[in-house]
mmCIF file of C-alpha atoms and ligand atoms in Angstrom:
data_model
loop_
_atom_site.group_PDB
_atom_site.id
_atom_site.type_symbol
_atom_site.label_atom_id
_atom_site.label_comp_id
_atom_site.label_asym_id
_atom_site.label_seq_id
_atom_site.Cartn_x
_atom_site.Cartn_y
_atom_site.Cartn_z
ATOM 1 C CA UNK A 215 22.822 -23.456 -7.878
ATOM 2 C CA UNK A 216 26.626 -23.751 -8.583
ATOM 3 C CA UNK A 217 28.680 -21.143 -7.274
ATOM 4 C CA UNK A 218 31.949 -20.045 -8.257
ATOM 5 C CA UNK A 219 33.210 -22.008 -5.123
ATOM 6 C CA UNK A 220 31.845 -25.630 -6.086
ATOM 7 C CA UNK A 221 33.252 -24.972 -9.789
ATOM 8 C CA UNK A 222 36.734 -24.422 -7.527
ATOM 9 C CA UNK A 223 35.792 -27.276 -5.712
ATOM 10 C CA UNK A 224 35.059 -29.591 -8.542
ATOM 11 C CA UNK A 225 38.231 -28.490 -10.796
ATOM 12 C CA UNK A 226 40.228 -28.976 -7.217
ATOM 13 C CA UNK A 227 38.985 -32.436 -6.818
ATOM 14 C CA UNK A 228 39.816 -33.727 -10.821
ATOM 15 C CA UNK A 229 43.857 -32.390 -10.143
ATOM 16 C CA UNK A 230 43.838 -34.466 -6.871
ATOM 17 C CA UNK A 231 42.504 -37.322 -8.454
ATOM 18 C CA UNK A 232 44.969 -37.628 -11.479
ATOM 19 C CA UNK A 233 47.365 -37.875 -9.112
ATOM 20 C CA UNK A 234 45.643 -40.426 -7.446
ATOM 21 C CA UNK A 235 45.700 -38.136 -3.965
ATOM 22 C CA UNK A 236 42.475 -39.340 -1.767
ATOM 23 C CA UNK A 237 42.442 -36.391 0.741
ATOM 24 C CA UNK A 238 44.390 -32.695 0.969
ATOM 25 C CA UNK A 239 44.789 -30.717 3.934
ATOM 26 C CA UNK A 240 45.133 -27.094 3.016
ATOM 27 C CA UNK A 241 46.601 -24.354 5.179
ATOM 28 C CA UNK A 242 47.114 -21.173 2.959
ATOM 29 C CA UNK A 243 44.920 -18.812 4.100
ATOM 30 C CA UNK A 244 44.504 -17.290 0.437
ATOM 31 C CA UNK A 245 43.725 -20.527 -1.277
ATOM 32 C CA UNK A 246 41.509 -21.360 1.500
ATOM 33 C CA UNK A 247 39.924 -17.476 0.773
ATOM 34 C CA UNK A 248 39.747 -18.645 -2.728
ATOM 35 C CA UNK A 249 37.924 -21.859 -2.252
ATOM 36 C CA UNK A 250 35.373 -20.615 0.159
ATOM 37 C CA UNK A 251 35.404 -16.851 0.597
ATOM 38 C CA UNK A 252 36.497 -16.815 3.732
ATOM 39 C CA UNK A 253 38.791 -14.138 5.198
ATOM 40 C CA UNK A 254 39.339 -14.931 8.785
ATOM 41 C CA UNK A 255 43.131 -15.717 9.753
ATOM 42 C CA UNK A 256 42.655 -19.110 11.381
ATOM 43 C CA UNK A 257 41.295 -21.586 9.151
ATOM 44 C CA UNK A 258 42.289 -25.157 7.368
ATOM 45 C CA UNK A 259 40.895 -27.142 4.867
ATOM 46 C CA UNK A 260 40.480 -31.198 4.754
ATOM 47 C CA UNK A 261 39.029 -31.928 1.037
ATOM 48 C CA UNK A 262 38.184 -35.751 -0.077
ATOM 49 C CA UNK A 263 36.668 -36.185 -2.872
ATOM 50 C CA UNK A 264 33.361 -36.292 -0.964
ATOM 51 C CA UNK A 265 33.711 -34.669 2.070
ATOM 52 C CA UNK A 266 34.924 -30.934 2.606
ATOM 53 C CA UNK A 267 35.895 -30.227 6.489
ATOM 54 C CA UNK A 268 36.501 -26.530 7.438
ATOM 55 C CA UNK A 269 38.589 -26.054 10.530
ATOM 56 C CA UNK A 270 38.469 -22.803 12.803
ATOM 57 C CA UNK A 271 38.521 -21.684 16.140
ATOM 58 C CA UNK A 272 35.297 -19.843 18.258
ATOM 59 C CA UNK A 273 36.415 -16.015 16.917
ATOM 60 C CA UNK A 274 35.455 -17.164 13.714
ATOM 61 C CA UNK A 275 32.271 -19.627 14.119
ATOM 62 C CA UNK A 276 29.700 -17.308 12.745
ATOM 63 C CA UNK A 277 31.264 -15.838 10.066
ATOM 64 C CA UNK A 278 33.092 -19.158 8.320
ATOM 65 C CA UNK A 279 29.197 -20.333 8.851
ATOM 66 C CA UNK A 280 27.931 -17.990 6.971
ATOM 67 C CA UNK A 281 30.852 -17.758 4.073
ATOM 68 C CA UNK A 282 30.506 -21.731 3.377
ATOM 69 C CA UNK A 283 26.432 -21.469 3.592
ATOM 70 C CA UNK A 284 27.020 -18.726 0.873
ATOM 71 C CA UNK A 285 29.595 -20.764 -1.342
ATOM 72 C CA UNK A 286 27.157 -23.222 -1.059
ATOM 73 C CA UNK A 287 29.723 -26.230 -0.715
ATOM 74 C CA UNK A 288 28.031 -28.374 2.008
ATOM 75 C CA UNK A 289 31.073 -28.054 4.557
ATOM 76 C CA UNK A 290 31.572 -29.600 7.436
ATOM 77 C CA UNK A 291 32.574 -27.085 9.649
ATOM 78 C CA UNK A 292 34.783 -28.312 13.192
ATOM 79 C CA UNK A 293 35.059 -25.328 15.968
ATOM 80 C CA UNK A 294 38.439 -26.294 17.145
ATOM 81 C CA UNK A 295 40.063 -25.311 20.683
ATOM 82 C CA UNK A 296 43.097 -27.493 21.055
ATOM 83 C CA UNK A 297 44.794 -30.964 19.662
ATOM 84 C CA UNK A 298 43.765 -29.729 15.848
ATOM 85 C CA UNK A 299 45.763 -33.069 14.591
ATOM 86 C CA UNK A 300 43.986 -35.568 16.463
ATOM 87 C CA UNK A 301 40.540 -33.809 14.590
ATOM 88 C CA UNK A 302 42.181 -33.983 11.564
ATOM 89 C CA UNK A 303 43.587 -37.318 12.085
ATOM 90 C CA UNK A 304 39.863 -39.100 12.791
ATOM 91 C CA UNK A 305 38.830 -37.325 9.467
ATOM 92 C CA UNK A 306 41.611 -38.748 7.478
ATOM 93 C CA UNK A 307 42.117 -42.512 9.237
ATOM 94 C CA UNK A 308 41.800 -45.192 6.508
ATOM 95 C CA UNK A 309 43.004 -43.446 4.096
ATOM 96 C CA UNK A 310 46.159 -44.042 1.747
ATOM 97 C CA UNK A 311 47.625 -41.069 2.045
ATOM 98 C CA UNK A 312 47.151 -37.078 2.990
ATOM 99 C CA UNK A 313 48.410 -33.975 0.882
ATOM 100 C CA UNK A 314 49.292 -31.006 2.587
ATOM 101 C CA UNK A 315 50.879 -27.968 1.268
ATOM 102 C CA UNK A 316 54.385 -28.265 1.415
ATOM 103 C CA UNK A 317 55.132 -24.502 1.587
ATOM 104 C CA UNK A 318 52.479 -23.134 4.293
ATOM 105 C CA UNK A 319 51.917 -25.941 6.599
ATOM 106 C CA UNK A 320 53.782 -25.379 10.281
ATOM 107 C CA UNK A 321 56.821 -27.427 11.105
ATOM 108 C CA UNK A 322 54.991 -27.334 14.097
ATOM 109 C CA UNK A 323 51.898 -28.773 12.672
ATOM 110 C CA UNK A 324 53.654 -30.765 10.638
ATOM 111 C CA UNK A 325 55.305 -32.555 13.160
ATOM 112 C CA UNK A 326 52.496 -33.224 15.231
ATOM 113 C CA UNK A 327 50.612 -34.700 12.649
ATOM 114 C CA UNK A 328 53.432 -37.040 11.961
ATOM 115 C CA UNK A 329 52.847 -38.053 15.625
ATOM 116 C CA UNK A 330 49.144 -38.349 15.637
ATOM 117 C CA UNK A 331 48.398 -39.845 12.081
ATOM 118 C CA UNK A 332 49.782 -43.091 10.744
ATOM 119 C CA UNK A 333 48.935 -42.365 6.797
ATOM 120 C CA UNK A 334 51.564 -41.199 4.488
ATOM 121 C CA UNK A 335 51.688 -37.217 4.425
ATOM 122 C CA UNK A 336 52.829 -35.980 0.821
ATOM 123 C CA UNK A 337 54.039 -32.262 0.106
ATOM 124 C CA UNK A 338 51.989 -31.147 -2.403
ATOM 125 C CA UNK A 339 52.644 -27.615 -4.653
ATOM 126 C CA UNK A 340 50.700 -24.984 -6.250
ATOM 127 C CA UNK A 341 47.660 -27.276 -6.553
ATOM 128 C CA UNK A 342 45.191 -24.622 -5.892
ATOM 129 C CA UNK A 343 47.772 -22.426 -6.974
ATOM 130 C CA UNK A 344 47.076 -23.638 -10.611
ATOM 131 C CA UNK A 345 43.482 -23.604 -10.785
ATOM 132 C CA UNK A 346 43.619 -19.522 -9.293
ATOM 133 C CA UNK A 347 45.685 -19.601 -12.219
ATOM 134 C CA UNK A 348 42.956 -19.208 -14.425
ATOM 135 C CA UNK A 349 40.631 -16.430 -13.361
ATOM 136 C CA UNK A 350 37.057 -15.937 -14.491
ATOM 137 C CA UNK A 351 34.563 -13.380 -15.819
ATOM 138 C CA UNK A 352 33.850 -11.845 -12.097
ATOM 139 C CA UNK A 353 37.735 -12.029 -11.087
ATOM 140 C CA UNK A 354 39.108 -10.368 -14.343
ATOM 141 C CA UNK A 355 36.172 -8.306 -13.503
ATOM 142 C CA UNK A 356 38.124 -7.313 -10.329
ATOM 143 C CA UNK A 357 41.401 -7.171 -11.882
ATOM 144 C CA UNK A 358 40.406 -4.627 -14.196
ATOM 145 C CA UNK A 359 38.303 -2.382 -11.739
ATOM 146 C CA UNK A 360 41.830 -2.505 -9.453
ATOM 147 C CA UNK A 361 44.127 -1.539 -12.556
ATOM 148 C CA UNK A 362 41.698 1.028 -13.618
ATOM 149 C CA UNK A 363 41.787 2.613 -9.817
ATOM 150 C CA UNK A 364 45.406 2.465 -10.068
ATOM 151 C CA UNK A 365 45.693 4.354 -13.633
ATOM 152 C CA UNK A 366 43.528 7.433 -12.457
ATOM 153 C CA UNK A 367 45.335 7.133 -8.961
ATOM 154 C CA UNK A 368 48.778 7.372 -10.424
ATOM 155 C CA UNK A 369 47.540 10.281 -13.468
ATOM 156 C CA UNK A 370 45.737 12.368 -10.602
ATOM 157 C CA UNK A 371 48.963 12.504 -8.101
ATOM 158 C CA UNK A 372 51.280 13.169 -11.182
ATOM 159 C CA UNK A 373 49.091 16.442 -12.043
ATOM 160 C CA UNK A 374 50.056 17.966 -8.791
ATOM 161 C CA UNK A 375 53.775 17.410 -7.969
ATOM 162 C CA UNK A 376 56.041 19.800 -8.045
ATOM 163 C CA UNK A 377 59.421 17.929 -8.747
ATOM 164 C CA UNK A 378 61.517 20.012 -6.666
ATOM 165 C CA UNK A 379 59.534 19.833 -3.495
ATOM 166 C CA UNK A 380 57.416 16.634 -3.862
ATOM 167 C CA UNK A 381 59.464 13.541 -2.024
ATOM 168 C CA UNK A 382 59.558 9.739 -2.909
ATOM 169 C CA UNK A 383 57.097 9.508 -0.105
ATOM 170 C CA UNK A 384 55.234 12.434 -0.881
ATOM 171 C CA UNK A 385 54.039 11.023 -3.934
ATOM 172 C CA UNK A 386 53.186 7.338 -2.913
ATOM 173 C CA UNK A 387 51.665 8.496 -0.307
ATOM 174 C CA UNK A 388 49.454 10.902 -2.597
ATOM 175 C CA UNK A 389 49.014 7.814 -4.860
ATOM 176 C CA UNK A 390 47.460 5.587 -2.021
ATOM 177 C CA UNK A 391 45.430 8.518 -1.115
ATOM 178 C CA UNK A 392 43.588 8.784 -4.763
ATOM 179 C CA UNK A 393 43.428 5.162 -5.106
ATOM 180 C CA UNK A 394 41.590 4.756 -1.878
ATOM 181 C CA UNK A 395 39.535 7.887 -1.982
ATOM 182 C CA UNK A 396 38.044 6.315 -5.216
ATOM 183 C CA UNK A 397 37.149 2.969 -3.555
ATOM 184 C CA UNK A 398 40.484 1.068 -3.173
ATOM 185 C CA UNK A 399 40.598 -1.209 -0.141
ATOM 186 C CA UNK A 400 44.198 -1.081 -0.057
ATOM 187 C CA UNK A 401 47.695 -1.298 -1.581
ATOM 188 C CA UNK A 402 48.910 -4.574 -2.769
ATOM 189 C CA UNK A 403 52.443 -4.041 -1.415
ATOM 190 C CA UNK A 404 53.986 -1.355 0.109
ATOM 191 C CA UNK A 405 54.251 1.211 -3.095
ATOM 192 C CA UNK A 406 57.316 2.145 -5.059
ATOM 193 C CA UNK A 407 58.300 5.716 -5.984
ATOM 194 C CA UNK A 408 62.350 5.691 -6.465
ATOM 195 C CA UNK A 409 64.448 8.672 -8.112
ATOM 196 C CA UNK A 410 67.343 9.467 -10.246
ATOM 197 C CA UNK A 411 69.960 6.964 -8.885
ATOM 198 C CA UNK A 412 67.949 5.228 -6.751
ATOM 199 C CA UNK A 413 65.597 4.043 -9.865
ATOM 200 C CA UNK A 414 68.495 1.482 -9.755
ATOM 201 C CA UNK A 415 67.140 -0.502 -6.831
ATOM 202 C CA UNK A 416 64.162 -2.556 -8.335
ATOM 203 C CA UNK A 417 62.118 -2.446 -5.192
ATOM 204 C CA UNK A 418 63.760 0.377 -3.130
ATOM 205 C CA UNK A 419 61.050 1.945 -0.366
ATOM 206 C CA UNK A 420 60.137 5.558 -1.095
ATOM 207 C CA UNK A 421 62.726 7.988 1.174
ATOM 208 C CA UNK A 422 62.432 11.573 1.857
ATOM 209 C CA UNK A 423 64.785 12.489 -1.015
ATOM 210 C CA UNK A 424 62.937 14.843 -3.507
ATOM 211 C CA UNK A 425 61.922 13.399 -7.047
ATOM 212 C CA UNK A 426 64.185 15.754 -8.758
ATOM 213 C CA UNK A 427 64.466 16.823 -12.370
ATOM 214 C CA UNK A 428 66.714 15.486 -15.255
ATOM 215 C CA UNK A 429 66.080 11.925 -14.121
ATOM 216 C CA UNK A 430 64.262 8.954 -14.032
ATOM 217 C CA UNK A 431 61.633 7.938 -11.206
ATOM 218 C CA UNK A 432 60.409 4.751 -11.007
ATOM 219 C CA UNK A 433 56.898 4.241 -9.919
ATOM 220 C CA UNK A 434 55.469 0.748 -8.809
ATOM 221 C CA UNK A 435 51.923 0.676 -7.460
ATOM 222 C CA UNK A 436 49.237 -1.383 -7.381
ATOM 223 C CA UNK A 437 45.730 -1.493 -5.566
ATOM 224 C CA UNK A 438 42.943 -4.154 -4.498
ATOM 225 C CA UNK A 439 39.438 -4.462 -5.193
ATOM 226 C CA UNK A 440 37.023 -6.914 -4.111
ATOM 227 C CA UNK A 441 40.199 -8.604 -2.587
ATOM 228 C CA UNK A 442 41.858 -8.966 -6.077
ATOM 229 C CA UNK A 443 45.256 -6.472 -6.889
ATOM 230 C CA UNK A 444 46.301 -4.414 -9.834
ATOM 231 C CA UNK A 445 50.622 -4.124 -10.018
ATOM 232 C CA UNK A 446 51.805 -1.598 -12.955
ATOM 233 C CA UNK A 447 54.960 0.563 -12.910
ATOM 234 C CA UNK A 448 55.836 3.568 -15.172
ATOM 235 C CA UNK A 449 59.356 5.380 -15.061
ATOM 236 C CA UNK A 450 59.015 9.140 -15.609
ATOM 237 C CA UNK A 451 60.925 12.469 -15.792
ATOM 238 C CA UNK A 452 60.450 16.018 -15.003
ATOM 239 C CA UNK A 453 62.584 17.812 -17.660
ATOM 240 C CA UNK A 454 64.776 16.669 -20.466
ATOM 241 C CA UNK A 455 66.536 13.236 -19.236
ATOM 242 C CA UNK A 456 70.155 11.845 -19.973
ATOM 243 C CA UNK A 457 70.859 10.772 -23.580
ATOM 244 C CA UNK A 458 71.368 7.196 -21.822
ATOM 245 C CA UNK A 459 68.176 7.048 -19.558
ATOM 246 C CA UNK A 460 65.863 7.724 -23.214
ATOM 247 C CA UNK A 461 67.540 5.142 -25.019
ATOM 248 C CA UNK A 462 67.208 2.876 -21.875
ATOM 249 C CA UNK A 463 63.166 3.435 -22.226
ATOM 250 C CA UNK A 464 63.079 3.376 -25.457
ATOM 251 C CA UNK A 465 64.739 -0.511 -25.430
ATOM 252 C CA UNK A 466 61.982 -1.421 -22.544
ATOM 253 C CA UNK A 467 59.287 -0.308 -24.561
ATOM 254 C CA UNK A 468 60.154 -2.248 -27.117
ATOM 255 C CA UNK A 469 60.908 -5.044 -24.944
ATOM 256 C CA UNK A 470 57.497 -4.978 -23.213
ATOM 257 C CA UNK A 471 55.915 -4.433 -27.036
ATOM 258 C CA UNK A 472 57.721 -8.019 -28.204
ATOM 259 C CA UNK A 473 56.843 -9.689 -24.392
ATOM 260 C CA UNK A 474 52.642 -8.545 -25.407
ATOM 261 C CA UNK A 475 53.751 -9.954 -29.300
ATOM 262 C CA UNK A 476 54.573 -13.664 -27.912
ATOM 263 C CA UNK A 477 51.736 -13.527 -25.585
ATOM 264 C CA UNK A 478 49.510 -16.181 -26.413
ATOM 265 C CA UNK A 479 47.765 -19.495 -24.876
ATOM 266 C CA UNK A 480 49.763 -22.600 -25.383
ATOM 267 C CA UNK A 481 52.944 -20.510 -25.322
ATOM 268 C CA UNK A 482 55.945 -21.631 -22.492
ATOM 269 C CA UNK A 483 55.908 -18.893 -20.176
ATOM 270 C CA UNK A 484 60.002 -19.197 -20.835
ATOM 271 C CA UNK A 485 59.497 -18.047 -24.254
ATOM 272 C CA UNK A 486 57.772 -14.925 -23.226
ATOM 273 C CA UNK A 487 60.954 -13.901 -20.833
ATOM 274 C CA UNK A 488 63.189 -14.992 -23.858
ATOM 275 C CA UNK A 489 60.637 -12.398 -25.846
ATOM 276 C CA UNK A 490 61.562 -9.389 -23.647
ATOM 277 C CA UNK A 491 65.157 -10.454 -23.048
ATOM 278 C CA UNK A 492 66.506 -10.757 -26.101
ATOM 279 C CA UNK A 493 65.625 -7.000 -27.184
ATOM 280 C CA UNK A 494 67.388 -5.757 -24.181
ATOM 281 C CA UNK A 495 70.347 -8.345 -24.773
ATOM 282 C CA UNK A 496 70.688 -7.261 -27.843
ATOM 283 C CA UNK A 497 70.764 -3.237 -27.147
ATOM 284 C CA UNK A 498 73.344 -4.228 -24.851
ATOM 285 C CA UNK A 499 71.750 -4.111 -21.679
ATOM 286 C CA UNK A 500 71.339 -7.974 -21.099
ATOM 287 C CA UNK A 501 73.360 -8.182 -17.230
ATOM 288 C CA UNK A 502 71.288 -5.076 -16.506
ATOM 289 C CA UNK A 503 67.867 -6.587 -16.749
ATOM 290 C CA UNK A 504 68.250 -8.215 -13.291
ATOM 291 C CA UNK A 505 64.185 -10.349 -12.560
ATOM 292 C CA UNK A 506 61.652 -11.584 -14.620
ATOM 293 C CA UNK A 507 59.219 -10.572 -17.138
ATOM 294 C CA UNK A 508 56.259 -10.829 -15.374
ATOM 295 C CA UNK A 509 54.309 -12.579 -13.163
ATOM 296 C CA UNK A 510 50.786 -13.859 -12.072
ATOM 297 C CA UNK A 511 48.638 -11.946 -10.334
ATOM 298 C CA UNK A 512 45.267 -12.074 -8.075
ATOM 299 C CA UNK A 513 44.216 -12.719 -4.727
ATOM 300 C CA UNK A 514 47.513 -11.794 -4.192
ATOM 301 C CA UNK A 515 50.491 -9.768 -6.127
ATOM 302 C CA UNK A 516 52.676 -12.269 -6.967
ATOM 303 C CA UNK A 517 50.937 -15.767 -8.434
ATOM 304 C CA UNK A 518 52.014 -18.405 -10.757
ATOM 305 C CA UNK A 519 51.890 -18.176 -13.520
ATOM 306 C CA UNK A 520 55.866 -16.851 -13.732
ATOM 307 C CA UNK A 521 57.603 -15.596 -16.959
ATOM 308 C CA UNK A 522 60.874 -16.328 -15.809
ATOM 309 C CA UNK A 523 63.791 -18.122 -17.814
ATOM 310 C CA UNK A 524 63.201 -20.922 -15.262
ATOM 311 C CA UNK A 525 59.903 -21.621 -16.248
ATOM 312 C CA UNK A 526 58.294 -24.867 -17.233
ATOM 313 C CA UNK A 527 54.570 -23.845 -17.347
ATOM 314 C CA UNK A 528 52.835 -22.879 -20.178
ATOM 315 C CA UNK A 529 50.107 -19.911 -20.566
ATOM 316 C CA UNK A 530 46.462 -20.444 -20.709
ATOM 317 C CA UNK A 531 43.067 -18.706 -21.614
ATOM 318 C CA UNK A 532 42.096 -16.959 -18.402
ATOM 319 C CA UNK A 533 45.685 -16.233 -16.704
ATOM 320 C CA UNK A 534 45.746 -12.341 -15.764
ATOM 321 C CA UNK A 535 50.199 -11.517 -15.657
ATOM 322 C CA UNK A 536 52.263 -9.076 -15.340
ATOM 323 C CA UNK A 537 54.959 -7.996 -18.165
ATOM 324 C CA UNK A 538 57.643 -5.978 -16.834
ATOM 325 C CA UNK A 539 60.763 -5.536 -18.118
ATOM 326 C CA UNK A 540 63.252 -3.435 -16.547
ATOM 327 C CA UNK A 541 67.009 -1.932 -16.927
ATOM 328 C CA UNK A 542 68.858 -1.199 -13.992
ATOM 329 C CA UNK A 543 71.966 0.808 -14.144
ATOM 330 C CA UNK A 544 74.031 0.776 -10.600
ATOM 331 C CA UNK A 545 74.334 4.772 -9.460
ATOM 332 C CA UNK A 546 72.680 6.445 -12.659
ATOM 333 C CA UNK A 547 69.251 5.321 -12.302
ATOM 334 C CA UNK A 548 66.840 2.532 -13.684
ATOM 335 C CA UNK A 549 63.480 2.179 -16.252
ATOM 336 C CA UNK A 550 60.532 -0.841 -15.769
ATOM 337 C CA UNK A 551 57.243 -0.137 -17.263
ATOM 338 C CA UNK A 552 54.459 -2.969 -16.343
ATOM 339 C CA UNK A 553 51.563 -3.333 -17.496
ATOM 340 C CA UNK A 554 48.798 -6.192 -16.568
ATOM 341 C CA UNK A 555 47.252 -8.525 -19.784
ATOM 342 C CA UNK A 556 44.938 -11.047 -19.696
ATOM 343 C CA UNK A 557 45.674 -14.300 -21.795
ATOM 344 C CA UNK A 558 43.735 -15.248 -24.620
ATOM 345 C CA UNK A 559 43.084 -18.145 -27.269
ATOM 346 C CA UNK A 560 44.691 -15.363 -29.927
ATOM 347 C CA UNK A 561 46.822 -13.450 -28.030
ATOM 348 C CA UNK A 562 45.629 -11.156 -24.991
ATOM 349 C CA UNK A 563 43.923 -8.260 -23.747
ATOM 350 C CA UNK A 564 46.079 -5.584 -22.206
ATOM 351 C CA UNK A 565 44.028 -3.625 -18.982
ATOM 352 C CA UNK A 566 46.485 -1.253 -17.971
ATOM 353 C CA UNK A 567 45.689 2.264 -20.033
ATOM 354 C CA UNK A 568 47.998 4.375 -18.349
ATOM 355 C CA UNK A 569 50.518 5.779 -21.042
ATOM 356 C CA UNK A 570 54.225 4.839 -20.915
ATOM 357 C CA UNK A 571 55.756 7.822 -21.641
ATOM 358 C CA UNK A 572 58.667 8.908 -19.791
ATOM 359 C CA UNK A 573 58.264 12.753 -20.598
ATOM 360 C CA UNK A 574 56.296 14.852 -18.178
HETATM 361 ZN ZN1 LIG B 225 54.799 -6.881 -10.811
HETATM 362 ZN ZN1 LIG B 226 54.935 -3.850 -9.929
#
């Protein structure tokens, strides 16, 4: 029987051999997590395109066995104690070259592989990176389970705050709580919950300052589920807001409303930032719309593919992102509403269902 792992496998395998790359060594611990279902923290990953060596050390013997004999993907598993280059080293000799990951692997590691190996060693990026790109039935599955825990987390700690008593940290704290309660395993970063001028700082840390009234609170929050993560933010206010701070959300609505327009396989992901920026550029507010549109997300909270300006990829059936636009205004406050969309042939599929209103 295929499992999802030696689909992962197989797709892993046709990128390394289009660019001609005879053996990788992986050492991120997610894509490794991805590509067998192992969770441990001390593993790496030697793939050829016939041979599949999982290292580890004894804490984690029994239970890499029995996540590879589940995946199914016929690894050779190495108990490792010391000198992990010289193991890796008689797996790789005679070959042309050796991948690794250019953005996880040690310097030390690195460097004594240098020492111990005499086959080129290539940085490689985002190679598994680009096949978790495109998530399937069961992930999406996962996804939406994770955004749905964080809509009824978020609506059920709203219901109960009182504005001028509840705290920033009150009320992440109170979100956590609901998400988890309902079968969350966990946050998927440290929650946002920042008032009136603080709303300003896109990823300020909740303080003990009460939310307030007459201004906008930005909420961030995001869950996991079966190890995947749900990310959406709402901005809200108790009582009637500022003239500016309603015009503000009115402009990101409509900038999220053209970013979920443009959405659409085959698009640049550039084109999708342009999509959001250009309403907010032309309300005026273009300096004040200080990251990018969205993001990737998964395994973990922050994945390619990214809707940034800087982008070069392109979106595909199957990629689960984040659109987030956001205004920040330096010591009157700030508005970002995100929701998470899954790409499609035609356009996509939007999972969050919380609303975006900013009255309370
Ligand atoms: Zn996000
Ligand atoms: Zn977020």
């Amino acid at each position: 029987m295929s499992t999802p792992e030696c689909l992962r496998l197989e797709i892993l395998r046709d990128a390394m051999a289009r660019v001609d790359l005879p053996v990788l060594l992986l050492t991120d611990l997610v894509n490794i997590q991805y590509l067998t279902g192992f969770t441990g923290t001390a593993a790496k990953i030697l793939v050829t395109d016939e041979s599949f060596f999982f290292f580890t050390d004894g804490r984690y013997e029994v239970q890499a066995a029995a996540d590879l004999d589940m995946a199914g993907l016929g690894a050779d598993l190495r108990v490792l104690s010391a000198g992990e280059e010289k193991e890796i080293a008689s797996c790789v000799a005679g070959m042309a070259r050796v991948g690794f990951e250019s953005q996880t692997i040690s310097w030390k590691l690195f460097h004594r592989l240098e020492s111990a190996i005499s086959v080129a060693l290539v940085p490689v990026e985002n190679m598994v990176e680009q096949v978790r790109a495109r998530k399937d039935e069961k992930e999406i599955a996962a996804i939406t389970a994770a955004v749905a825990l964080a809509d009824t987390g978020l609506a059920e700690a709203l219901a109960v705050v009182d504005p001028s008593l509840t705290t920033e940290s009150d009320l992440a704290l109170s979100i956590e709580w609901e998400m988890r309660v309902r079968g969350a395993t966990g946050v998927s970063f440290p929650l946002i919950v920042a008032a009136g001028a603080r709303a300003a700082l896109p990823h300020a840390s909740p303080t003990q300052a009460v939310l307030g009234r007459h201004v906008p609170v930005i909420i961030d929050i995001g869950c996991k589920r079966d190890a995947y993560c749900s990310d959406m933010t709402r901005t809200v206010c108790w009582g009637t807001p500022s003239a500016e701070t309603e015009r503000v959300h009115d402009v990101v609505v409509e900038a999220q409303n053209a970013a979920r327009a443009a959405v659409r396989a085959g698009v640049p992901c550039k084109d999708i930032d342009a999509a959001a920026r250009d309403v907010i550029t032309e309300a005026g507010y273009g300096d004040a719309f200080i990251h990018a549109t969205g993001h990737g997300i998964g395994l973990v909270v922050h994945e390619v593919p990214f809707l940034s300006g800087r982008s070069s990829e392109t979106l595909e059936a199957g990629n689960v992102i984040t659109l987030e636009p956001g205004i920040y205004l330096p010591g009157s406050g700030g508005v970002r509403i995100e929701d998470i969309v899954v790409v499609t042939e035609e356009g996509c599929e939007t999972l969050t269902q919380s609303p975006r209103d900013l009255f309370l």
